[in-house]
Amino acid sequence: MHIPDGFLNAPTWIGSGIVSLAGLGFILGKIREKLRDKTVALMGVMSAFVFAAQMINFPIAAGTSGHLLGGVLAAVLLGPLPAVIVITVVLVVQCLVFQDGGVTALGANVLNMAFVGTLLGYGVFSIVRRIFRTPAGFLLAVFLGAWFSVVAGAATCSVELWLSGLVPLGLSLGMMAGVHALIGIGEGIITCLVVSFVLKARPDLVAVLNEETRHE
Amino acid sequence: MNKRDIIIGLLIAVVIGMALSPFASSFPDGLEWVAEKMGFIAKGEVAPVVKSPVPDYAFPFVNEKSVWATSLSGLLGVLIVFLAAIAVGKLLIPKK
């Protein structure tokens, strides 16, 4: 759902750019004291993985395709704030180097995928995780969080399309959320597969679990 | 996370970006599909505001139709985002 140049009108892309910049400023300030070398190395590897995975569009119904966003994947493995930075780095490089997402729409794309998708998806993950405290419940939380991240990002995108005068809000929201509800299933499956793999291979790298053991 | 982990992680990303990327579906994505249905797709087909060095993941100097165009873009992108994320992270770590 990378928005190209030309879709959004100036008030919408400038407005969403300001919101994203303010959000990044807040996160960079908040993360500054807590970041360790280990997390930085993981951020690098995670960014590389998310970039590669985002290249792999998988077909869904009716001649459409989708690809991983990776926000909830990064948030479960790194924590939500480093995850926002990871997804932002990926979006900036895609935009500036590969023309994937317009430069004028970069703020909106960061807002939709790095902030709304990642943070709300992680919120859903955290809630479901607390309800079902079993290994299967953990994966259910990962799936639902990942699924929700795509739908929430798409819903925010649909509001921007509406604000730009392209399409009525209800129609925009219905179509964007509808098609991304399907893409989100792919997001959920891939995220569950990768998280299960890391849980088996290197459970010490899963930030969410590390925090829980520290608190207990 | 030691050097070995970093190399293994990067290798996984490189393999996905290079070996799987040529098989990616070329169907329109969710947003493009909505834009087509709603008739505003042409609005996005304008010249980009800033020109990118590797537009649409087609690596320069390589035949656009060869799988290498996409594969090499995958490799390039994986390395750039890796270094960029490490650089951002390093800048954020408090100096002792």
mmCIF file of N, CA, C and O in Angstrom, chain A residues 15-92:
data_model
loop_
_atom_site.group_PDB
_atom_site.id
_atom_site.type_symbol
_atom_site.label_atom_id
_atom_site.label_comp_id
_atom_site.label_asym_id
_atom_site.label_seq_id
_atom_site.Cartn_x
_atom_site.Cartn_y
_atom_site.Cartn_z
ATOM 1 N N GLY A 15 0.295 17.442 5.901
ATOM 2 C CA GLY A 15 -0.208 17.150 7.248
ATOM 3 C C GLY A 15 0.305 15.824 7.776
ATOM 4 O O GLY A 15 0.805 15.737 8.907
ATOM 5 N N SER A 16 0.220 14.783 6.934
ATOM 6 C CA SER A 16 0.672 13.471 7.425
ATOM 7 C C SER A 16 2.191 13.459 7.597
ATOM 8 O O SER A 16 2.718 12.780 8.485
ATOM 9 N N GLY A 17 2.897 14.251 6.774
ATOM 10 C CA GLY A 17 4.344 14.366 6.946
ATOM 11 C C GLY A 17 4.699 14.975 8.297
ATOM 12 O O GLY A 17 5.617 14.503 8.982
ATOM 13 N N ILE A 18 3.945 16.013 8.681
ATOM 14 C CA ILE A 18 4.228 16.663 9.972
ATOM 15 C C ILE A 18 3.949 15.692 11.126
ATOM 16 O O ILE A 18 4.737 15.585 12.060
ATOM 17 N N VAL A 19 2.834 14.963 11.028
ATOM 18 C CA VAL A 19 2.502 13.995 12.086
ATOM 19 C C VAL A 19 3.610 12.948 12.203
ATOM 20 O O VAL A 19 4.064 12.609 13.308
ATOM 21 N N SER A 20 4.088 12.438 11.047
ATOM 22 C CA SER A 20 5.142 11.412 11.083
ATOM 23 C C SER A 20 6.437 11.967 11.659
ATOM 24 O O SER A 20 7.104 11.304 12.460
ATOM 25 N N LEU A 21 6.812 13.187 11.251
ATOM 26 C CA LEU A 21 8.044 13.785 11.770
ATOM 27 C C LEU A 21 7.964 13.965 13.282
ATOM 28 O O LEU A 21 8.914 13.658 14.009
ATOM 29 N N ALA A 22 6.810 14.465 13.749
ATOM 30 C CA ALA A 22 6.633 14.660 15.191
ATOM 31 C C ALA A 22 6.730 13.314 15.907
ATOM 32 O O ALA A 22 7.392 13.187 16.945
ATOM 33 N N GLY A 23 6.092 12.295 15.336
ATOM 34 C CA GLY A 23 6.130 10.961 15.937
ATOM 35 C C GLY A 23 7.541 10.412 16.000
ATOM 36 O O GLY A 23 7.953 9.841 17.012
ATOM 37 N N LEU A 24 8.285 10.607 14.909
ATOM 38 C CA LEU A 24 9.670 10.110 14.890
ATOM 39 C C LEU A 24 10.512 10.836 15.924
ATOM 40 O O LEU A 24 11.316 10.213 16.636
ATOM 41 N N GLY A 25 10.317 12.146 16.025
ATOM 42 C CA GLY A 25 11.053 12.928 17.031
ATOM 43 C C GLY A 25 10.788 12.371 18.416
ATOM 44 O O GLY A 25 11.716 12.167 19.222
ATOM 45 N N PHE A 26 9.519 12.104 18.706
ATOM 46 C CA PHE A 26 9.138 11.570 20.011
ATOM 47 C C PHE A 26 9.805 10.217 20.268
ATOM 48 O O PHE A 26 10.397 9.984 21.324
ATOM 49 N N ILE A 27 9.750 9.333 19.279
ATOM 50 C CA ILE A 27 10.298 7.987 19.449
ATOM 51 C C ILE A 27 11.813 8.015 19.586
ATOM 52 O O ILE A 27 12.389 7.341 20.443
ATOM 53 N N LEU A 28 12.478 8.817 18.753
ATOM 54 C CA LEU A 28 13.945 8.878 18.833
ATOM 55 C C LEU A 28 14.368 9.379 20.209
ATOM 56 O O LEU A 28 15.337 8.898 20.799
ATOM 57 N N GLY A 29 13.626 10.364 20.753
ATOM 58 C CA GLY A 29 13.947 10.881 22.078
ATOM 59 C C GLY A 29 13.741 9.822 23.147
ATOM 60 O O GLY A 29 14.541 9.672 24.074
ATOM 61 N N LYS A 30 12.667 9.061 23.002
ATOM 62 C CA LYS A 30 12.301 8.090 24.021
ATOM 63 C C LYS A 30 13.235 6.870 24.023
ATOM 64 O O LYS A 30 13.498 6.268 25.056
ATOM 65 N N ILE A 31 13.720 6.528 22.842
ATOM 66 C CA ILE A 31 14.475 5.292 22.682
ATOM 67 C C ILE A 31 15.946 5.503 23.043
ATOM 68 O O ILE A 31 16.671 4.571 23.357
ATOM 69 N N ARG A 32 16.368 6.744 22.970
ATOM 70 C CA ARG A 32 17.780 7.113 23.055
ATOM 71 C C ARG A 32 18.520 6.454 24.221
ATOM 72 O O ARG A 32 19.597 5.898 24.066
ATOM 73 N N GLU A 33 17.900 6.515 25.406
ATOM 74 C CA GLU A 33 18.605 6.032 26.599
ATOM 75 C C GLU A 33 18.569 4.513 26.724
ATOM 76 O O GLU A 33 19.306 3.932 27.490
ATOM 77 N N LYS A 34 17.679 3.874 25.983
ATOM 78 C CA LYS A 34 17.453 2.444 26.220
ATOM 79 C C LYS A 34 18.136 1.537 25.209
ATOM 80 O O LYS A 34 18.277 0.342 25.448
ATOM 81 N N LEU A 35 18.551 2.112 24.094
ATOM 82 C CA LEU A 35 19.058 1.277 23.011
ATOM 83 C C LEU A 35 20.419 0.670 23.360
ATOM 84 O O LEU A 35 21.300 1.338 23.871
ATOM 85 N N ARG A 36 20.584 -0.623 23.063
ATOM 86 C CA ARG A 36 21.858 -1.301 23.302
ATOM 87 C C ARG A 36 22.401 -1.799 21.967
ATOM 88 O O ARG A 36 21.654 -1.927 21.003
ATOM 89 N N ASP A 37 23.697 -2.140 21.951
ATOM 90 C CA ASP A 37 24.333 -2.616 20.720
ATOM 91 C C ASP A 37 23.598 -3.817 20.142
ATOM 92 O O ASP A 37 23.460 -3.961 18.939
ATOM 93 N N LYS A 38 23.136 -4.699 21.044
ATOM 94 C CA LYS A 38 22.457 -5.910 20.595
ATOM 95 C C LYS A 38 21.201 -5.557 19.794
ATOM 96 O O LYS A 38 20.937 -6.135 18.743
ATOM 97 N N THR A 39 20.440 -4.590 20.305
ATOM 98 C CA THR A 39 19.220 -4.192 19.604
ATOM 99 C C THR A 39 19.552 -3.537 18.270
ATOM 100 O O THR A 39 18.853 -3.741 17.275
ATOM 101 N N VAL A 40 20.656 -2.753 18.240
ATOM 102 C CA VAL A 40 21.028 -2.071 16.994
ATOM 103 C C VAL A 40 21.371 -3.098 15.910
ATOM 104 O O VAL A 40 20.933 -2.980 14.764
ATOM 105 N N ALA A 41 22.137 -4.133 16.281
ATOM 106 C CA ALA A 41 22.475 -5.180 15.313
ATOM 107 C C ALA A 41 21.211 -5.861 14.813
ATOM 108 O O ALA A 41 21.046 -6.116 13.616
ATOM 109 N N LEU A 42 20.294 -6.132 15.750
ATOM 110 C CA LEU A 42 19.017 -6.758 15.360
ATOM 111 C C LEU A 42 18.197 -5.850 14.454
ATOM 112 O O LEU A 42 17.534 -6.320 13.528
ATOM 113 N N MET A 43 18.250 -4.546 14.720
ATOM 114 C CA MET A 43 17.521 -3.599 13.862
ATOM 115 C C MET A 43 18.039 -3.674 12.431
ATOM 116 O O MET A 43 17.262 -3.625 11.469
ATOM 117 N N GLY A 44 19.362 -3.791 12.288
ATOM 118 C CA GLY A 44 19.951 -3.894 10.956
ATOM 119 C C GLY A 44 19.482 -5.141 10.240
ATOM 120 O O GLY A 44 19.022 -5.090 9.087
ATOM 121 N N VAL A 45 19.566 -6.289 10.922
ATOM 122 C CA VAL A 45 19.162 -7.558 10.303
ATOM 123 C C VAL A 45 17.663 -7.546 10.003
ATOM 124 O O VAL A 45 17.211 -7.988 8.938
ATOM 125 N N MET A 46 16.882 -7.002 10.956
ATOM 126 C CA MET A 46 15.420 -6.954 10.776
ATOM 127 C C MET A 46 15.053 -6.087 9.570
ATOM 128 O O MET A 46 14.177 -6.455 8.776
ATOM 129 N N SER A 47 15.718 -4.943 9.439
ATOM 130 C CA SER A 47 15.449 -4.063 8.285
ATOM 131 C C SER A 47 15.749 -4.790 6.987
ATOM 132 O O SER A 47 14.979 -4.713 6.016
ATOM 133 N N ALA A 48 16.891 -5.493 6.965
ATOM 134 C CA ALA A 48 17.283 -6.233 5.763
ATOM 135 C C ALA A 48 16.226 -7.276 5.424
ATOM 136 O O ALA A 48 15.808 -7.417 4.270
ATOM 137 N N PHE A 49 15.763 -8.002 6.457
ATOM 138 C CA PHE A 49 14.775 -9.044 6.235
ATOM 139 C C PHE A 49 13.453 -8.453 5.744
ATOM 140 O O PHE A 49 12.845 -8.958 4.784
ATOM 141 N N VAL A 50 13.003 -7.393 6.393
ATOM 142 C CA VAL A 50 11.716 -6.796 6.021
ATOM 143 C C VAL A 50 11.784 -6.248 4.594
ATOM 144 O O VAL A 50 10.859 -6.422 3.800
ATOM 145 N N PHE A 51 12.913 -5.599 4.252
ATOM 146 C CA PHE A 51 13.049 -5.092 2.883
ATOM 147 C C PHE A 51 12.923 -6.232 1.876
ATOM 148 O O PHE A 51 12.183 -6.141 0.893
ATOM 149 N N ALA A 52 13.678 -7.316 2.123
ATOM 150 C CA ALA A 52 13.656 -8.451 1.196
ATOM 151 C C ALA A 52 12.254 -9.038 1.103
ATOM 152 O O ALA A 52 11.727 -9.291 0.006
ATOM 153 N N ALA A 53 11.621 -9.236 2.275
ATOM 154 C CA ALA A 53 10.296 -9.861 2.292
ATOM 155 C C ALA A 53 9.259 -8.972 1.602
ATOM 156 O O ALA A 53 8.318 -9.474 0.988
ATOM 157 N N GLN A 54 9.436 -7.643 1.701
ATOM 158 C CA GLN A 54 8.464 -6.746 1.057
ATOM 159 C C GLN A 54 8.543 -6.808 -0.471
ATOM 160 O O GLN A 54 7.651 -6.345 -1.166
ATOM 161 N N MET A 55 9.648 -7.365 -0.992
ATOM 162 C CA MET A 55 9.747 -7.502 -2.453
ATOM 163 C C MET A 55 8.898 -8.646 -2.969
ATOM 164 O O MET A 55 8.615 -8.744 -4.161
ATOM 165 N N ILE A 56 8.518 -9.564 -2.060
ATOM 166 C CA ILE A 56 7.847 -10.785 -2.493
ATOM 167 C C ILE A 56 6.334 -10.600 -2.427
ATOM 168 O O ILE A 56 5.692 -10.916 -1.425
ATOM 169 N N ASN A 57 5.752 -10.104 -3.507
ATOM 170 C CA ASN A 57 4.296 -10.001 -3.570
ATOM 171 C C ASN A 57 3.694 -11.384 -3.759
ATOM 172 O O ASN A 57 4.126 -12.139 -4.625
ATOM 173 N N PHE A 58 2.702 -11.698 -2.911
ATOM 174 C CA PHE A 58 1.996 -12.966 -3.092
ATOM 175 C C PHE A 58 0.614 -12.672 -3.640
ATOM 176 O O PHE A 58 -0.019 -11.678 -3.280
ATOM 177 N N PRO A 59 0.124 -13.515 -4.592
ATOM 178 C CA PRO A 59 -1.184 -13.253 -5.176
ATOM 179 C C PRO A 59 -2.303 -13.539 -4.172
ATOM 180 O O PRO A 59 -2.204 -14.477 -3.378
ATOM 181 N N ILE A 60 -3.317 -12.684 -4.176
ATOM 182 C CA ILE A 60 -4.526 -13.006 -3.408
ATOM 183 C C ILE A 60 -5.679 -13.010 -4.400
ATOM 184 O O ILE A 60 -5.460 -13.136 -5.584
ATOM 185 N N ALA A 61 -6.912 -12.927 -3.920
ATOM 186 C CA ALA A 61 -8.061 -13.085 -4.814
ATOM 187 C C ALA A 61 -8.126 -11.994 -5.872
ATOM 188 O O ALA A 61 -7.532 -10.930 -5.737
ATOM 189 N N ALA A 62 -8.855 -12.272 -6.948
ATOM 190 C CA ALA A 62 -9.271 -11.275 -7.943
ATOM 191 C C ALA A 62 -8.134 -10.502 -8.575
ATOM 192 O O ALA A 62 -8.219 -9.297 -8.792
ATOM 193 N N GLY A 63 -7.019 -11.194 -8.892
ATOM 194 C CA GLY A 63 -5.947 -10.526 -9.632
ATOM 195 C C GLY A 63 -5.219 -9.452 -8.859
ATOM 196 O O GLY A 63 -4.667 -8.527 -9.436
ATOM 197 N N THR A 64 -5.238 -9.543 -7.533
ATOM 198 C CA THR A 64 -4.489 -8.580 -6.728
ATOM 199 C C THR A 64 -3.382 -9.308 -5.973
ATOM 200 O O THR A 64 -3.366 -10.532 -5.894
ATOM 201 N N SER A 65 -2.457 -8.527 -5.439
ATOM 202 C CA SER A 65 -1.375 -9.131 -4.673
ATOM 203 C C SER A 65 -1.103 -8.279 -3.436
ATOM 204 O O SER A 65 -1.569 -7.150 -3.311
ATOM 205 N N GLY A 66 -0.350 -8.862 -2.534
ATOM 206 C CA GLY A 66 0.062 -8.130 -1.337
ATOM 207 C C GLY A 66 1.433 -8.613 -0.941
ATOM 208 O O GLY A 66 1.945 -9.584 -1.501
ATOM 209 N N HIS A 67 2.052 -7.908 -0.016
ATOM 210 C CA HIS A 67 3.334 -8.392 0.508
ATOM 211 C C HIS A 67 3.403 -8.090 1.993
ATOM 212 O O HIS A 67 2.600 -7.309 2.506
ATOM 213 N N LEU A 68 4.354 -8.709 2.655
ATOM 214 C CA LEU A 68 4.522 -8.489 4.084
ATOM 215 C C LEU A 68 4.784 -7.013 4.364
ATOM 216 O O LEU A 68 5.478 -6.349 3.597
ATOM 217 N N LEU A 69 4.218 -6.507 5.473
ATOM 218 C CA LEU A 69 4.631 -5.176 5.946
ATOM 219 C C LEU A 69 5.741 -5.347 6.983
ATOM 220 O O LEU A 69 6.709 -4.615 7.007
ATOM 221 N N GLY A 70 5.562 -6.302 7.870
ATOM 222 C CA GLY A 70 6.631 -6.637 8.810
ATOM 223 C C GLY A 70 6.658 -5.833 10.096
ATOM 224 O O GLY A 70 7.528 -6.029 10.935
ATOM 225 N N GLY A 71 5.691 -4.921 10.270
ATOM 226 C CA GLY A 71 5.704 -4.073 11.464
ATOM 227 C C GLY A 71 5.536 -4.859 12.755
ATOM 228 O O GLY A 71 6.284 -4.659 13.721
ATOM 229 N N VAL A 72 4.554 -5.766 12.779
ATOM 230 C CA VAL A 72 4.315 -6.539 14.007
ATOM 231 C C VAL A 72 5.426 -7.569 14.203
ATOM 232 O O VAL A 72 5.856 -7.830 15.322
ATOM 233 N N LEU A 73 5.925 -8.127 13.104
ATOM 234 C CA LEU A 73 7.076 -9.032 13.199
ATOM 235 C C LEU A 73 8.237 -8.327 13.909
ATOM 236 O O LEU A 73 8.805 -8.841 14.877
ATOM 237 N N ALA A 74 8.577 -7.127 13.434
ATOM 238 C CA ALA A 74 9.677 -6.376 14.038
ATOM 239 C C ALA A 74 9.359 -6.011 15.483
ATOM 240 O O ALA A 74 10.236 -6.056 16.351
ATOM 241 N N ALA A 75 8.096 -5.674 15.760
ATOM 242 C CA ALA A 75 7.724 -5.247 17.115
ATOM 243 C C ALA A 75 7.813 -6.403 18.112
ATOM 244 O O ALA A 75 8.239 -6.211 19.248
ATOM 245 N N VAL A 76 7.418 -7.609 17.689
ATOM 246 C CA VAL A 76 7.485 -8.756 18.595
ATOM 247 C C VAL A 76 8.953 -9.116 18.871
ATOM 248 O O VAL A 76 9.328 -9.452 19.987
ATOM 249 N N LEU A 77 9.799 -9.016 17.834
ATOM 250 C CA LEU A 77 11.189 -9.420 17.998
ATOM 251 C C LEU A 77 12.062 -8.326 18.620
ATOM 252 O O LEU A 77 13.043 -8.621 19.290
ATOM 253 N N LEU A 78 11.718 -7.048 18.377
ATOM 254 C CA LEU A 78 12.595 -5.944 18.819
ATOM 255 C C LEU A 78 11.975 -5.041 19.861
ATOM 256 O O LEU A 78 12.680 -4.278 20.520
ATOM 257 N N GLY A 79 10.658 -5.068 19.987
ATOM 258 C CA GLY A 79 9.943 -4.064 20.769
ATOM 259 C C GLY A 79 9.335 -3.049 19.810
ATOM 260 O O GLY A 79 9.845 -2.860 18.710
ATOM 261 N N PRO A 80 8.229 -2.412 20.228
ATOM 262 C CA PRO A 80 7.474 -1.566 19.302
ATOM 263 C C PRO A 80 8.237 -0.334 18.801
ATOM 264 O O PRO A 80 8.116 0.018 17.630
ATOM 265 N N LEU A 81 9.009 0.327 19.659
ATOM 266 C CA LEU A 81 9.648 1.569 19.204
ATOM 267 C C LEU A 81 10.772 1.313 18.204
ATOM 268 O O LEU A 81 10.821 1.959 17.151
ATOM 269 N N PRO A 82 11.703 0.358 18.467
ATOM 270 C CA PRO A 82 12.684 0.045 17.425
ATOM 271 C C PRO A 82 12.013 -0.426 16.137
ATOM 272 O O PRO A 82 12.526 -0.178 15.045
ATOM 273 N N ALA A 83 10.858 -1.087 16.270
ATOM 274 C CA ALA A 83 10.150 -1.571 15.075
ATOM 275 C C ALA A 83 9.697 -0.411 14.201
ATOM 276 O O ALA A 83 9.784 -0.481 12.973
ATOM 277 N N VAL A 84 9.219 0.666 14.829
ATOM 278 C CA VAL A 84 8.804 1.841 14.049
ATOM 279 C C VAL A 84 10.003 2.377 13.261
ATOM 280 O O VAL A 84 9.882 2.733 12.087
ATOM 281 N N ILE A 85 11.173 2.408 13.899
ATOM 282 C CA ILE A 85 12.372 2.906 13.205
ATOM 283 C C ILE A 85 12.747 1.978 12.056
ATOM 284 O O ILE A 85 13.072 2.436 10.953
ATOM 285 N N VAL A 86 12.684 0.666 12.296
ATOM 286 C CA VAL A 86 13.022 -0.317 11.254
ATOM 287 C C VAL A 86 12.132 -0.104 10.026
ATOM 288 O O VAL A 86 12.618 -0.004 8.892
ATOM 289 N N ILE A 87 10.822 -0.033 10.241
ATOM 290 C CA ILE A 87 9.908 0.097 9.106
ATOM 291 C C ILE A 87 10.119 1.455 8.420
ATOM 292 O O ILE A 87 10.054 1.556 7.188
ATOM 293 N N THR A 88 10.407 2.490 9.201
ATOM 294 C CA THR A 88 10.662 3.810 8.602
ATOM 295 C C THR A 88 11.903 3.764 7.708
ATOM 296 O O THR A 88 11.895 4.289 6.591
ATOM 297 N N VAL A 89 12.976 3.132 8.199
ATOM 298 C CA VAL A 89 14.204 3.025 7.398
ATOM 299 C C VAL A 89 13.900 2.309 6.077
ATOM 300 O O VAL A 89 14.313 2.755 4.995
ATOM 301 N N VAL A 90 13.157 1.210 6.152
ATOM 302 C CA VAL A 90 12.813 0.461 4.940
ATOM 303 C C VAL A 90 12.020 1.345 3.968
ATOM 304 O O VAL A 90 12.321 1.394 2.775
ATOM 305 N N LEU A 91 11.033 2.073 4.498
ATOM 306 C CA LEU A 91 10.190 2.911 3.628
ATOM 307 C C LEU A 91 10.994 4.035 2.986
ATOM 308 O O LEU A 91 10.795 4.364 1.813
ATOM 309 N N VAL A 92 11.915 4.628 3.752
ATOM 310 C CA VAL A 92 12.717 5.738 3.209
ATOM 311 C C VAL A 92 13.617 5.230 2.081
ATOM 312 O O VAL A 92 13.707 5.851 1.015
#
